[in-house]
Short mmCIF file of C-alpha atoms and ligand atoms in Angstrom, two decimals:
data_model
loop_
_atom_site.label_atom_id
_atom_site.label_comp_id
_atom_site.label_asym_id
_atom_site.label_seq_id
_atom_site.Cartn_x
_atom_site.Cartn_y
_atom_site.Cartn_z
CA UNK A 1 15.66 87.46 57.84
CA UNK A 2 16.36 90.53 59.38
CA UNK A 3 16.28 90.52 63.24
CA UNK A 4 14.37 93.37 64.84
CA UNK A 5 17.03 94.61 67.00
CA UNK A 6 20.97 94.40 66.79
CA UNK A 7 22.12 91.26 69.28
CA UNK A 8 25.64 91.96 70.02
CA UNK A 9 27.41 89.38 72.22
CA UNK A 10 30.99 89.18 73.33
CA UNK A 11 32.00 87.43 70.11
CA UNK A 12 29.71 88.81 67.45
CA UNK A 13 27.39 91.35 66.37
CA UNK A 14 24.03 89.99 64.72
CA UNK A 15 21.38 92.01 62.44
CA UNK A 16 20.51 89.44 60.43
CA UNK A 17 19.77 85.73 60.74
CA UNK A 18 21.15 83.26 57.57
CA UNK A 19 20.80 79.85 58.12
CA UNK A 20 19.93 76.28 56.77
CA UNK A 21 16.55 74.94 56.63
CA UNK A 22 16.08 70.94 56.05
CA UNK A 23 13.00 69.43 54.70
CA UNK A 24 12.89 65.75 54.91
CA UNK A 25 10.30 64.13 52.57
CA UNK A 26 9.33 60.77 53.11
CA UNK A 27 6.23 58.85 52.02
CA UNK A 28 4.55 62.59 51.35
CA UNK A 29 5.06 63.95 54.55
CA UNK A 30 7.51 66.59 55.33
CA UNK A 31 9.79 66.73 58.62
CA UNK A 32 11.60 70.07 59.01
CA UNK A 33 14.79 70.97 60.63
CA UNK A 34 16.39 74.45 61.41
CA UNK A 35 20.17 74.28 61.59
CA UNK A 36 21.48 76.76 64.40
CA UNK A 37 24.98 77.45 62.90
CA UNK A 38 25.29 80.73 62.18
CA UNK A 39 26.94 82.50 59.61
CA UNK A 40 30.48 83.07 60.98
CA UNK A 41 31.68 80.31 63.27
CA UNK A 42 31.87 82.43 66.63
CA UNK A 43 30.00 80.79 69.20
CA UNK A 44 30.88 77.50 68.27
CA UNK A 45 33.36 76.18 65.42
CA UNK A 46 30.07 75.88 62.85
CA UNK A 47 29.04 77.92 60.36
CA UNK A 48 26.15 77.97 57.77
CA UNK A 49 29.17 77.37 55.03
CA UNK A 50 30.55 74.43 57.11
CA UNK A 51 27.13 73.13 57.86
CA UNK A 52 25.84 73.20 53.90
CA UNK A 53 29.39 71.26 53.03
CA UNK A 54 29.04 68.82 55.84
CA UNK A 55 24.93 67.84 55.21
CA UNK A 56 25.48 67.84 51.74
CA UNK A 57 28.38 65.91 51.16
CA UNK A 58 28.29 63.56 54.35
CA UNK A 59 25.13 63.38 56.49
CA UNK A 60 22.17 64.15 53.79
CA UNK A 61 23.49 60.95 51.83
CA UNK A 62 23.17 58.97 54.81
CA UNK A 63 19.51 59.19 54.76
CA UNK A 64 18.40 59.09 51.29
CA UNK A 65 16.39 56.55 50.15
CA UNK A 66 17.15 54.64 53.06
CA UNK A 67 14.25 53.14 55.85
CA UNK A 68 14.97 54.16 58.97
CA UNK A 69 12.21 52.55 61.72
CA UNK A 70 13.21 55.53 64.03
CA UNK A 71 14.93 58.91 64.23
CA UNK A 72 17.00 57.08 67.02
CA UNK A 73 18.94 55.49 63.94
CA UNK A 74 20.47 58.23 62.68
CA UNK A 75 23.21 59.14 65.59
CA UNK A 76 24.81 55.65 65.05
CA UNK A 77 24.88 56.18 60.76
CA UNK A 78 26.48 59.36 61.34
CA UNK A 79 29.10 57.97 64.04
CA UNK A 80 32.41 58.43 61.82
CA UNK A 81 31.58 62.01 61.34
CA UNK A 82 33.82 63.93 64.48
CA UNK A 83 31.79 67.04 65.43
CA UNK A 84 29.64 68.92 63.25
CA UNK A 85 26.73 68.91 65.69
CA UNK A 86 25.08 71.66 64.65
CA UNK A 87 24.75 70.43 60.99
CA UNK A 88 23.55 66.73 62.70
CA UNK A 89 21.15 68.28 64.73
CA UNK A 90 19.67 69.67 61.53
CA UNK A 91 19.12 66.24 59.86
CA UNK A 92 18.28 64.42 63.24
CA UNK A 93 15.58 66.85 64.33
CA UNK A 94 14.09 67.07 60.90
CA UNK A 95 13.58 62.88 61.50
CA UNK A 96 12.48 63.47 64.77
CA UNK A 97 9.81 65.69 63.13
CA UNK A 98 8.73 63.64 60.37
CA UNK A 99 8.37 60.63 62.32
CA UNK A 100 6.30 62.17 65.04
CA UNK A 101 4.07 63.61 62.05
CA UNK A 102 3.78 60.41 60.50
CA UNK A 103 2.04 58.82 64.00
CA UNK A 104 0.52 61.81 64.08
CA UNK A 105 1.82 62.43 67.50
CA UNK A 106 3.46 65.60 69.17
CA UNK A 107 7.35 65.98 69.43
CA UNK A 108 7.29 66.75 72.77
CA UNK A 109 4.73 63.49 73.49
CA UNK A 110 7.45 61.42 71.47
CA UNK A 111 10.12 62.21 73.06
CA UNK A 112 8.70 62.34 76.83
CA UNK A 113 8.12 65.45 77.62
CA UNK A 114 5.90 66.42 80.48
CA UNK A 115 4.72 70.06 80.09
CA UNK A 116 2.09 71.79 77.94
CA UNK A 117 4.00 75.26 78.66
CA UNK A 118 7.41 76.39 79.76
CA UNK A 119 8.78 79.28 81.43
CA UNK A 120 9.93 81.70 79.49
CA UNK A 121 13.20 83.98 79.58
CA UNK A 122 14.92 86.55 77.72
CA UNK A 123 18.43 86.89 76.59
CA UNK A 124 19.51 90.37 75.94
CA UNK A 125 22.25 91.50 73.84
CA UNK A 126 25.00 94.71 74.98
CA UNK A 127 23.51 97.70 74.80
CA UNK A 128 25.61 101.02 73.98
CA UNK A 129 25.17 102.11 77.12
CA UNK A 130 24.09 101.53 80.83
CA UNK A 131 20.98 103.37 80.27
CA UNK A 132 19.91 101.66 77.51
CA UNK A 133 20.64 98.38 79.38
CA UNK A 134 18.23 99.57 81.65
CA UNK A 135 15.54 100.54 79.26
CA UNK A 136 15.74 97.19 77.90
CA UNK A 137 15.40 95.60 80.73
CA UNK A 138 12.37 97.78 81.62
CA UNK A 139 10.43 97.12 78.39
CA UNK A 140 11.44 92.86 79.00
CA UNK A 141 10.63 92.50 82.36
CA UNK A 142 6.87 94.38 81.55
CA UNK A 143 6.24 91.84 78.80
CA UNK A 144 6.27 89.26 81.65
CA UNK A 145 9.59 87.27 80.79
CA UNK A 146 10.58 85.22 84.08
CA UNK A 147 14.34 86.32 83.65
CA UNK A 148 16.45 88.39 82.30
CA UNK A 149 19.76 87.52 80.83
CA UNK A 150 22.25 90.45 80.25
CA UNK A 151 25.05 89.63 78.09
CA UNK A 152 28.29 90.98 79.56
CA UNK A 153 31.84 91.49 78.62
CA UNK A 154 34.79 92.74 80.55
CA UNK A 155 34.23 96.68 80.72
CA UNK A 156 30.53 95.98 80.26
CA UNK A 157 29.23 94.21 83.24
CA UNK A 158 29.76 95.49 86.79
CA UNK A 159 28.26 98.80 85.88
CA UNK A 160 25.28 97.66 83.97
CA UNK A 161 24.29 95.30 86.75
CA UNK A 162 24.40 97.96 89.48
CA UNK A 163 22.08 100.03 87.42
CA UNK A 164 19.91 96.99 86.85
CA UNK A 165 19.28 96.06 90.21
CA UNK A 166 19.40 99.37 91.52
CA UNK A 167 16.01 99.89 89.79
CA UNK A 168 14.94 95.73 89.75
CA UNK A 169 16.09 94.25 93.25
CA UNK A 170 14.02 91.35 93.00
CA UNK A 171 13.71 90.41 89.50
CA UNK A 172 15.16 86.93 88.47
CA UNK A 173 18.71 88.19 86.73
CA UNK A 174 21.38 85.95 85.15
CA UNK A 175 24.40 87.33 82.88
CA UNK A 176 26.14 85.47 80.10
CA UNK A 177 29.80 86.24 78.84
CA UNK A 178 29.69 83.89 76.30
CA UNK A 179 33.80 83.35 77.19
CA UNK A 180 35.06 86.75 77.32
CA UNK A 181 36.96 86.32 80.80
CA UNK A 182 39.92 84.31 82.06
CA UNK A 183 41.02 83.18 85.14
CA UNK A 184 43.13 86.24 85.64
CA UNK A 185 39.56 87.93 86.01
CA UNK A 186 38.72 85.98 88.89
CA UNK A 187 38.84 88.92 91.76
CA UNK A 188 36.59 90.80 89.44
CA UNK A 189 34.09 88.05 88.96
CA UNK A 190 33.76 87.64 92.32
CA UNK A 191 32.41 91.12 92.60
CA UNK A 192 29.31 89.92 90.76
CA UNK A 193 28.10 88.22 93.61
CA UNK A 194 26.98 91.28 95.15
CA UNK A 195 24.20 91.31 92.34
CA UNK A 196 22.57 87.72 93.31
CA UNK A 197 22.33 86.75 89.88
CA UNK A 198 20.69 83.15 89.65
CA UNK A 199 24.37 81.88 87.57
CA UNK A 200 27.03 83.28 85.33
CA UNK A 201 27.00 81.28 82.20
CA UNK A 202 29.98 80.16 80.52
CA UNK A 203 32.24 83.25 81.83
CA UNK A 204 35.75 81.56 80.54
CA UNK A 205 36.86 79.74 77.75
CA UNK A 206 34.34 77.78 74.92
CA UNK A 207 36.38 74.57 75.75
CA UNK A 208 37.17 74.71 79.56
CA UNK A 209 35.80 72.53 82.22
CA UNK A 210 39.21 72.56 84.79
CA UNK A 211 39.24 76.39 84.89
CA UNK A 212 35.34 76.98 85.40
CA UNK A 213 36.18 74.76 88.22
CA UNK A 214 38.91 76.80 89.72
CA UNK A 215 36.61 79.58 89.30
CA UNK A 216 32.90 77.86 90.55
CA UNK A 217 35.20 77.61 94.20
CA UNK A 218 35.72 81.10 94.31
CA UNK A 219 32.60 82.23 93.74
CA UNK A 220 28.99 82.22 95.48
CA UNK A 221 26.83 82.24 92.25
CA UNK A 222 26.64 79.44 90.86
CA UNK A 223 28.38 78.64 87.10
CA UNK A 224 26.13 77.79 83.92
CA UNK A 225 28.12 76.06 81.04
CA UNK A 226 26.79 76.50 77.70
CA UNK A 227 29.70 76.20 74.89
CA UNK A 228 31.63 73.71 76.89
CA UNK A 229 28.80 71.03 77.06
CA UNK A 230 29.21 69.42 73.85
CA UNK A 231 28.18 65.86 75.26
CA UNK A 232 26.57 64.37 78.06
CA UNK A 233 30.39 62.70 78.83
CA UNK A 234 31.49 66.36 78.76
CA UNK A 235 27.95 67.07 81.25
CA UNK A 236 29.43 64.11 82.98
CA UNK A 237 32.68 65.54 83.34
CA UNK A 238 31.51 69.24 84.22
CA UNK A 239 29.78 67.83 86.96
CA UNK A 240 32.35 65.60 88.37
CA UNK A 241 34.94 68.41 88.44
CA UNK A 242 32.52 70.90 90.31
CA UNK A 243 32.74 73.11 87.16
CA UNK A 244 29.21 74.24 87.20
CA UNK A 245 25.92 73.85 88.72
CA UNK A 246 23.10 74.57 86.00
CA UNK A 247 23.21 73.61 82.32
CA UNK A 248 22.25 75.35 79.14
CA UNK A 249 20.84 72.63 77.23
CA UNK A 250 20.56 73.33 72.89
CA UNK A 251 19.93 70.56 70.76
CA UNK A 252 22.08 71.60 68.19
CA UNK A 253 24.63 72.48 69.97
CA UNK A 254 24.90 69.13 71.10
CA UNK A 255 24.24 67.38 67.94
CA UNK A 256 20.49 66.73 68.36
CA UNK A 257 17.60 65.46 70.82
CA UNK A 258 18.91 62.13 71.96
CA UNK A 259 22.11 63.71 73.10
CA UNK A 260 20.40 66.79 74.73
CA UNK A 261 18.32 64.21 76.64
CA UNK A 262 20.85 62.34 77.78
CA UNK A 263 22.76 65.74 78.99
CA UNK A 264 19.10 66.33 80.77
CA UNK A 265 19.00 62.84 82.41
CA UNK A 266 23.13 63.18 83.98
CA UNK A 267 22.02 66.66 85.17
CA UNK A 268 18.92 65.11 86.67
CA UNK A 269 20.25 62.11 88.48
CA UNK A 270 22.41 64.86 89.94
CA UNK A 271 19.87 67.03 91.32
CA UNK A 272 21.24 69.85 88.46
CA UNK A 273 18.55 72.06 87.21
CA UNK A 274 19.04 72.67 83.05
CA UNK A 275 17.09 75.40 80.77
CA UNK A 276 16.75 75.28 77.16
CA UNK A 277 19.16 77.98 75.33
CA UNK A 278 18.31 79.63 72.08
CA UNK A 279 19.96 80.64 68.83
CA UNK A 280 17.48 83.39 67.42
CA UNK A 281 15.70 80.53 65.84
CA UNK A 282 12.77 80.97 63.65
CA UNK A 283 9.54 79.25 64.58
CA UNK A 284 11.12 75.99 63.49
CA UNK A 285 13.84 75.70 65.46
CA UNK A 286 11.59 77.44 68.48
CA UNK A 287 9.19 74.74 68.15
CA UNK A 288 11.71 71.71 68.60
CA UNK A 289 13.09 73.76 71.45
CA UNK A 290 9.92 73.62 73.29
CA UNK A 291 9.25 70.36 72.83
CA UNK A 292 12.65 69.77 74.37
CA UNK A 293 12.25 72.45 77.20
CA UNK A 294 8.87 70.42 77.99
CA UNK A 295 11.24 66.89 79.78
CA UNK A 296 11.11 67.50 83.37
CA UNK A 297 14.05 68.30 84.08
CA UNK A 298 14.16 71.59 82.49
CA UNK A 299 13.22 73.70 85.61
CA UNK A 300 14.47 76.88 84.67
CA UNK A 301 13.17 79.68 82.27
CA UNK A 302 14.95 79.11 79.50
CA UNK A 303 15.84 81.39 76.08
CA UNK A 304 13.01 80.55 74.09
CA UNK A 305 11.35 83.93 73.84
CA UNK A 306 8.44 84.90 71.76
CA UNK A 307 8.65 85.33 67.85
CA UNK A 308 7.75 88.69 68.24
CA UNK A 309 10.65 89.74 69.75
CA UNK A 310 12.98 88.28 66.88
CA UNK A 311 11.17 88.83 63.70
CA UNK A 312 8.73 90.99 62.19
CA UNK A 313 7.84 88.40 60.49
CA UNK A 314 8.17 84.76 61.15
CA UNK A 315 8.27 81.63 58.84
CA UNK A 316 5.78 79.97 60.92
CA UNK A 317 2.80 81.23 63.27
CA UNK A 318 4.24 83.22 65.57
CA UNK A 319 4.81 82.01 69.24
CA UNK A 320 3.62 84.14 71.94
CA UNK A 321 4.32 84.73 75.42
CA UNK A 322 1.38 83.99 77.82
CA UNK A 323 0.16 86.44 80.22
CA UNK A 324 1.73 84.07 83.44
CA UNK A 325 5.13 83.98 81.28
CA UNK A 326 4.96 81.13 79.74
CA UNK A 327 4.85 79.63 76.24
CA UNK A 328 2.92 77.37 75.08
CA UNK A 329 4.50 73.59 73.95
CA UNK A 330 3.26 73.03 70.48
CA UNK A 331 0.73 70.03 70.72
CA UNK A 332 0.06 69.11 66.96
CA UNK A 333 1.70 66.53 65.35
CA UNK A 334 5.39 66.37 64.85
CA UNK A 335 6.95 69.71 65.88
CA UNK A 336 3.24 71.00 65.58
CA UNK A 337 4.25 74.32 62.79
CA UNK A 338 5.17 74.29 59.53
CA UNK A 339 6.65 76.92 57.70
CA UNK A 340 4.52 79.33 56.06
CA UNK A 341 4.55 78.83 52.07
CA UNK A 342 4.72 83.02 51.46
CA UNK A 343 7.03 83.69 54.30
CA UNK A 344 9.47 80.87 52.70
CA UNK A 345 9.33 82.26 49.55
CA UNK A 346 9.98 85.57 50.71
CA UNK A 347 12.86 84.71 52.69
CA UNK A 348 14.26 81.73 50.88
CA UNK A 349 18.13 82.81 48.91
CA UNK A 350 18.94 79.53 47.67
CA UNK A 351 17.55 76.17 47.31
CA UNK A 352 19.19 72.37 47.01
CA UNK A 353 17.62 69.54 46.45
CA UNK A 354 18.95 65.93 47.10
CA UNK A 355 17.49 62.68 45.21
CA UNK A 356 19.07 59.54 44.40
O1 LIG B 401 17.73 82.88 70.90
O2 LIG B 401 17.11 84.43 72.63
C1 LIG B 401 18.00 84.03 71.39
C2 LIG B 401 19.74 84.23 71.87
C3 LIG B 401 19.85 83.46 73.00
O3 LIG B 401 21.73 84.62 74.23
C4 LIG B 401 21.55 83.61 73.60
N1 LIG B 401 22.35 82.51 72.61
O4 LIG B 401 25.00 81.93 74.18
O5 LIG B 401 23.32 81.57 74.99
C5 LIG B 401 24.00 81.87 74.44
C6 LIG B 401 23.35 82.86 73.14
C7 LIG B 401 24.04 82.07 71.76
C8 LIG B 401 23.53 82.35 70.52
S1 LIG B 401 24.01 84.35 70.28
C9 LIG B 401 23.85 84.49 68.54
MG1 LIG B 402 25.18 81.15 76.13
#
């Protein structure tokens, strides 16, 4: 699916979204799971190719013709398979959707969501110039997003922030470096304190906690971790070390909804706000994310922006931004949306069917 914009981060440039979509069928009901792995292993270690392999060879056989009483039984089945969290999350979210649909209950309700709409922000990729950055901010502030997040990298940070802050002194502004800096950049990162950011997301290595804790002590701006938090155990360690004061939760990155929920609970017990991240999902993954973001600890605007920001035509009915900067949490059965038949046909490159 072509993206409406070039999404440049410190690690990659995305113009087309290619992904694995999983449909699990049982007793006449379909559950849908979008695998958030990207084409290349640059955000995290997984890619669409590794996900296809692990799904086909290891994960799907675990659930084929097996009677499960609840989606919560899946993690124990998949326990022997290390890592591959995005592939696992695809199966698990499809199972959650399937079970919630079978009960005629919304996924959000099924997992303990307490909100019917969530605050929404937007994540803006690296633009070629300072002026193009400001223009992009202008456009999305006008659309009503509650928080603007700018991708940054060394050489494309202070200049952009200064220009954005000059025009928008009071918007909620954050940055995401996707691990582009090192501790050697600490003095430089300290200068970002001047821009009154709500947080700096993942400035240092994608697997690091300790250096983030060292950096955090030098900055007034809170750190938010994304890539480094793969599990509730990571979240506990990060908070214990003082590596972050905010957590970005993505169900795909952490292996599914129960682990996302555990991270939410760890953070909540420590009074640490969380927000729901995004992986340029189609309507399927977006619906799953919205259900998760309805949990009570998700108190900051997330990256679950409107479908129209990403795609001319989504594969589901589009998600829209309400005038008050919120997005409705689907209340229909399961994730509340289904792929539109024609859109699915138009966008599908290859279908693989697994039966016993
Ligand atoms: O879904 O709007 C979205 C993308 C949000 O910035 C976003 N995601 O590190 O938080 C992040 C990135 C990871 C994906 S970049 C292709
Ligand atoms: Mg991030």
